[in-house]
Amino acid sequence: MSAAALRRAAKESVSGLPRAFWWLWASTLVNRLGAFVATYTALYLTLERGYSASYAGLVAALHGLGGVVSSLGAGVMADRLGRRPTLLIAQVSTALSVALLGFMEHPAAIAAVACLVGMTSNASRPAVQAMMADIVRPEDRVRAFALNYWAINLGFAISSAAAGLVAEYSYLAGFLGEAALTLLCAVLVFVKLPESRPERDTAARRSDEPETGLGTVLRDGRYMGVVGLSFLISLVFMQGSVGLPVAMGMDGWSPSDYGFVIAVNGVLIVALQIPVTRLIEHRDPQRLLVVSALLAGYGFGLTAFAGSLGVYALTVCVWTLAEIVNSPTQMGLVVRLSPVHGRGRYQGVYTMSWSVAALIAPLMAGYVIDHFGAAWLWGSCAVIGTVAALGYWLLMRALPPTSLASEGPSPDSAVPAAAEPSEKPEKTGA
C-alpha cells in the first residue's frame, strides 16, 4: 500500500466524528497514561512492603469487588445526574483515593483503600460509554468504540514502561503521578465536555411511561444474555494477566520473558485496531462475535502446547486478534440493545460483567493451576470460548432486524447545549 493510500485510510478512520468525542477520547488517553496502580500494585505490596503473594491477591480481589459495587451505582448516576457530573465525581474521587493509597501502611487500611480505588476508578466507565453512544452517530459507533479502545491500549503500553522506571525511583511518585493525571482528566471533562444525556420531551414527561430502573435491565433477558456472554469472554481474556504469568513462571520463564510475550498484545492492538476495524465495522456482528469468541478460547487453549517464547507470542497474537474484533463489536451490540433514556444503567450492568470477571478470574486461575495444572486452565479457556461462541450465535439469530435498526438517538433526544452545529448528533428514526 502506498503512502498516499495509508494517509487516506488514516484520514477516513478518524473523520466524521464530533469534536466532543475527541475530547472524551483525549481524557481516556490521559487517564490510561497514568495507570500505575493497576500495573504495579502487586509488586509494590510484595517487594516494597514485604507482604505475601496471598495478601497481594486479596487486595486485587477487593479492588475488583469495589468495581462490582460501583458499576451499578454509577450507571444509575449517569442516567439521573448526567454523564458529565458522574465523570467529574468519579475522576476526582479516583485521584484522591489513589493518592491516599500511596500513604497507607497498615494492611487493613491498604485493603480498604484498594477497594475504594476499585469503586471510584470503575465508576466512570458507564458514563463514558453512555456519553459516547449519545454523541456519536449509529453508523460511526463501532469505529468510535474501536478508537477509544485503541487509546486505552496505547496509554497502557506507554504507562507500563514509564511506571517501571518510576517504580525504581519511588512507588509513591507513581501513585501521586496517577492522581495528578486523573485530576487532569477531570479538568478536561469540566472545561471541554458538554452534558449529553438525552432529555424526555414534554409529552413524554406528561405520559405514564415508566422509568428505566435496574430491575428493567435485569429483567431484559436478551440483554442479560449479552452480559453473561461478556462475563465468559472476560474470564478468558483476563487469563493473559493472571493465568499466563503464573503458568510461565512455573515453567521456568522469567518475569522479563513474560513481559516480552505480553507486550505483543499491546503492540498488536496499537498497530491493528484501526485498520482491522475499517474492515469489520459494516460486517455481520453475529459472525464477528462468534469468530472472536472461538479465536479467544482456542488462542488461550493453544498455550498448553507452548514450549518456547515464540510459540507463547504466537498464541498471544491469536487471542489479541479476537480482542481487537470483539471489543468494538460487542460495545456496538450493547448500545443497540440499550434504550436511549436508560443507557447509563444498561452500561453499568455491562461494566459489572467485567468487574465480576476481574474478581473471579484470579481465583479461577489459581485454583485450576494448583489442583489440576496449567494445561487444564488453557483447556477450560477453549471450552468457555466455544460456549460463548454458541451463545452469540443463538442470541444474535433470535435478534430481529427491527431491534438493530433502533439504535440511534430517539427524536426526543436533547442535543448538548454547548455543542456547535457541526457536533450535533444526527437523529435517526427507529
PDB file of N, CA and C in Angstrom, residues 346-383:
ATOM      1  N   TYR A 346     -27.914   0.524  31.717  1.00  0.00           N
ATOM      2  CA  TYR A 346     -27.545  -0.622  30.891  1.00  0.00           C
ATOM      3  C   TYR A 346     -26.019  -0.750  30.793  1.00  0.00           C
ATOM      4  N   GLN A 347     -25.330   0.379  30.629  1.00  0.00           N
ATOM      5  CA  GLN A 347     -23.874   0.334  30.571  1.00  0.00           C
ATOM      6  C   GLN A 347     -23.284  -0.073  31.909  1.00  0.00           C
ATOM      7  N   GLY A 348     -23.935   0.339  33.010  1.00  0.00           N
ATOM      8  CA  GLY A 348     -23.445  -0.053  34.326  1.00  0.00           C
ATOM      9  C   GLY A 348     -23.502  -1.553  34.538  1.00  0.00           C
ATOM     10  N   VAL A 349     -24.611  -2.183  34.113  1.00  0.00           N
ATOM     11  CA  VAL A 349     -24.726  -3.634  34.259  1.00  0.00           C
ATOM     12  C   VAL A 349     -23.716  -4.333  33.359  1.00  0.00           C
ATOM     13  N   TYR A 350     -23.499  -3.796  32.153  1.00  0.00           N
ATOM     14  CA  TYR A 350     -22.499  -4.384  31.265  1.00  0.00           C
ATOM     15  C   TYR A 350     -21.104  -4.278  31.877  1.00  0.00           C
ATOM     16  N   THR A 351     -20.769  -3.111  32.424  1.00  0.00           N
ATOM     17  CA  THR A 351     -19.468  -2.932  33.062  1.00  0.00           C
ATOM     18  C   THR A 351     -19.291  -3.896  34.225  1.00  0.00           C
ATOM     19  N   MET A 352     -20.383  -4.194  34.918  1.00  0.00           N
ATOM     20  CA  MET A 352     -20.312  -5.111  36.052  1.00  0.00           C
ATOM     21  C   MET A 352     -19.823  -6.489  35.623  1.00  0.00           C
ATOM     22  N   SER A 353     -20.146  -6.912  34.381  1.00  0.00           N
ATOM     23  CA  SER A 353     -19.706  -8.230  33.922  1.00  0.00           C
ATOM     24  C   SER A 353     -18.185  -8.321  33.913  1.00  0.00           C
ATOM     25  N   TRP A 354     -17.515  -7.236  33.518  1.00  0.00           N
ATOM     26  CA  TRP A 354     -16.047  -7.217  33.530  1.00  0.00           C
ATOM     27  C   TRP A 354     -15.512  -7.159  34.955  1.00  0.00           C
ATOM     28  N   SER A 355     -16.200  -6.412  35.825  1.00  0.00           N
ATOM     29  CA  SER A 355     -15.745  -6.310  37.215  1.00  0.00           C
ATOM     30  C   SER A 355     -15.860  -7.649  37.939  1.00  0.00           C
ATOM     31  N   VAL A 356     -16.955  -8.364  37.704  1.00  0.00           N
ATOM     32  CA  VAL A 356     -17.115  -9.680  38.327  1.00  0.00           C
ATOM     33  C   VAL A 356     -16.055 -10.640  37.788  1.00  0.00           C
ATOM     34  N   ALA A 357     -15.779 -10.550  36.490  1.00  0.00           N
ATOM     35  CA  ALA A 357     -14.734 -11.396  35.915  1.00  0.00           C
ATOM     36  C   ALA A 357     -13.367 -11.066  36.522  1.00  0.00           C
ATOM     37  N   ALA A 358     -13.120  -9.776  36.776  1.00  0.00           N
ATOM     38  CA  ALA A 358     -11.850  -9.379  37.395  1.00  0.00           C
ATOM     39  C   ALA A 358     -11.719  -9.939  38.808  1.00  0.00           C
ATOM     40  N   LEU A 359     -12.859 -10.158  39.457  1.00  0.00           N
ATOM     41  CA  LEU A 359     -12.848 -10.740  40.795  1.00  0.00           C
ATOM     42  C   LEU A 359     -12.639 -12.250  40.746  1.00  0.00           C
ATOM     43  N   ILE A 360     -13.244 -12.914  39.771  1.00  0.00           N
ATOM     44  CA  ILE A 360     -13.247 -14.378  39.726  1.00  0.00           C
ATOM     45  C   ILE A 360     -12.044 -14.939  38.969  1.00  0.00           C
ATOM     46  N   ALA A 361     -11.577 -14.257  37.936  1.00  0.00           N
ATOM     47  CA  ALA A 361     -10.510 -14.794  37.086  1.00  0.00           C
ATOM     48  C   ALA A 361      -9.260 -15.188  37.871  1.00  0.00           C
ATOM     49  N   PRO A 362      -8.754 -14.342  38.799  1.00  0.00           N
ATOM     50  CA  PRO A 362      -7.568 -14.768  39.559  1.00  0.00           C
ATOM     51  C   PRO A 362      -7.836 -16.006  40.414  1.00  0.00           C
ATOM     52  N   LEU A 363      -9.028 -16.080  41.004  1.00  0.00           N
ATOM     53  CA  LEU A 363      -9.365 -17.248  41.827  1.00  0.00           C
ATOM     54  C   LEU A 363      -9.463 -18.499  40.967  1.00  0.00           C
ATOM     55  N   MET A 364     -10.062 -18.352  39.794  1.00  0.00           N
ATOM     56  CA  MET A 364     -10.186 -19.478  38.864  1.00  0.00           C
ATOM     57  C   MET A 364      -8.810 -19.980  38.435  1.00  0.00           C
ATOM     58  N   ALA A 365      -7.927 -19.043  38.038  1.00  0.00           N
ATOM     59  CA  ALA A 365      -6.597 -19.428  37.565  1.00  0.00           C
ATOM     60  C   ALA A 365      -5.814 -20.130  38.667  1.00  0.00           C
ATOM     61  N   GLY A 366      -5.827 -19.556  39.873  1.00  0.00           N
ATOM     62  CA  GLY A 366      -5.068 -20.153  40.969  1.00  0.00           C
ATOM     63  C   GLY A 366      -5.564 -21.536  41.341  1.00  0.00           C
ATOM     64  N   TYR A 367      -6.876 -21.688  41.413  1.00  0.00           N
ATOM     65  CA  TYR A 367      -7.432 -22.980  41.817  1.00  0.00           C
ATOM     66  C   TYR A 367      -7.135 -24.055  40.776  1.00  0.00           C
ATOM     67  N   VAL A 368      -7.377 -23.756  39.500  1.00  0.00           N
ATOM     68  CA  VAL A 368      -7.179 -24.765  38.451  1.00  0.00           C
ATOM     69  C   VAL A 368      -5.708 -25.139  38.327  1.00  0.00           C
ATOM     70  N   ILE A 369      -4.821 -24.158  38.354  1.00  0.00           N
ATOM     71  CA  ILE A 369      -3.394 -24.447  38.218  1.00  0.00           C
ATOM     72  C   ILE A 369      -2.886 -25.262  39.407  1.00  0.00           C
ATOM     73  N   ASP A 370      -3.306 -24.867  40.612  1.00  0.00           N
ATOM     74  CA  ASP A 370      -2.832 -25.570  41.811  1.00  0.00           C
ATOM     75  C   ASP A 370      -3.341 -27.008  41.885  1.00  0.00           C
ATOM     76  N   HIS A 371      -4.577 -27.253  41.481  1.00  0.00           N
ATOM     77  CA  HIS A 371      -5.189 -28.567  41.678  1.00  0.00           C
ATOM     78  C   HIS A 371      -5.111 -29.477  40.455  1.00  0.00           C
ATOM     79  N   PHE A 372      -5.030 -28.889  39.255  1.00  0.00           N
ATOM     80  CA  PHE A 372      -5.074 -29.718  38.053  1.00  0.00           C
ATOM     81  C   PHE A 372      -3.919 -29.465  37.082  1.00  0.00           C
ATOM     82  N   GLY A 373      -3.295 -28.300  37.171  1.00  0.00           N
ATOM     83  CA  GLY A 373      -2.212 -27.973  36.256  1.00  0.00           C
ATOM     84  C   GLY A 373      -2.643 -26.935  35.227  1.00  0.00           C
ATOM     85  N   ALA A 374      -1.653 -26.231  34.668  1.00  0.00           N
ATOM     86  CA  ALA A 374      -1.939 -25.140  33.733  1.00  0.00           C
ATOM     87  C   ALA A 374      -2.633 -25.620  32.472  1.00  0.00           C
ATOM     88  N   ALA A 375      -2.323 -26.845  32.028  1.00  0.00           N
ATOM     89  CA  ALA A 375      -2.949 -27.350  30.797  1.00  0.00           C
ATOM     90  C   ALA A 375      -4.466 -27.384  30.929  1.00  0.00           C
ATOM     91  N   TRP A 376      -4.965 -27.701  32.137  1.00  0.00           N
ATOM     92  CA  TRP A 376      -6.410 -27.713  32.349  1.00  0.00           C
ATOM     93  C   TRP A 376      -6.994 -26.300  32.284  1.00  0.00           C
ATOM     94  N   LEU A 377      -6.227 -25.304  32.714  1.00  0.00           N
ATOM     95  CA  LEU A 377      -6.710 -23.925  32.611  1.00  0.00           C
ATOM     96  C   LEU A 377      -6.888 -23.528  31.152  1.00  0.00           C
ATOM     97  N   TRP A 378      -5.882 -23.870  30.327  1.00  0.00           N
ATOM     98  CA  TRP A 378      -5.976 -23.499  28.903  1.00  0.00           C
ATOM     99  C   TRP A 378      -7.063 -24.303  28.204  1.00  0.00           C
ATOM    100  N   GLY A 379      -7.246 -25.554  28.592  1.00  0.00           N
ATOM    101  CA  GLY A 379      -8.355 -26.324  28.034  1.00  0.00           C
ATOM    102  C   GLY A 379      -9.699 -25.739  28.438  1.00  0.00           C
ATOM    103  N   SER A 380      -9.795 -25.253  29.686  1.00  0.00           N
ATOM    104  CA  SER A 380     -11.030 -24.609  30.145  1.00  0.00           C
ATOM    105  C   SER A 380     -11.327 -23.355  29.339  1.00  0.00           C
ATOM    106  N   CYS A 381     -10.283 -22.612  28.998  1.00  0.00           N
ATOM    107  CA  CYS A 381     -10.480 -21.410  28.171  1.00  0.00           C
ATOM    108  C   CYS A 381     -11.063 -21.769  26.805  1.00  0.00           C
ATOM    109  N   ALA A 382     -10.573 -22.865  26.225  1.00  0.00           N
ATOM    110  CA  ALA A 382     -11.106 -23.304  24.933  1.00  0.00           C
ATOM    111  C   ALA A 382     -12.584 -23.677  25.048  1.00  0.00           C
ATOM    112  N   VAL A 383     -12.933 -24.357  26.130  1.00  0.00           N
ATOM    113  CA  VAL A 383     -14.337 -24.738  26.342  1.00  0.00           C
ATOM    114  C   VAL A 383     -15.206 -23.497  26.540  1.00  0.00           C
TER     115      VAL A 383
END
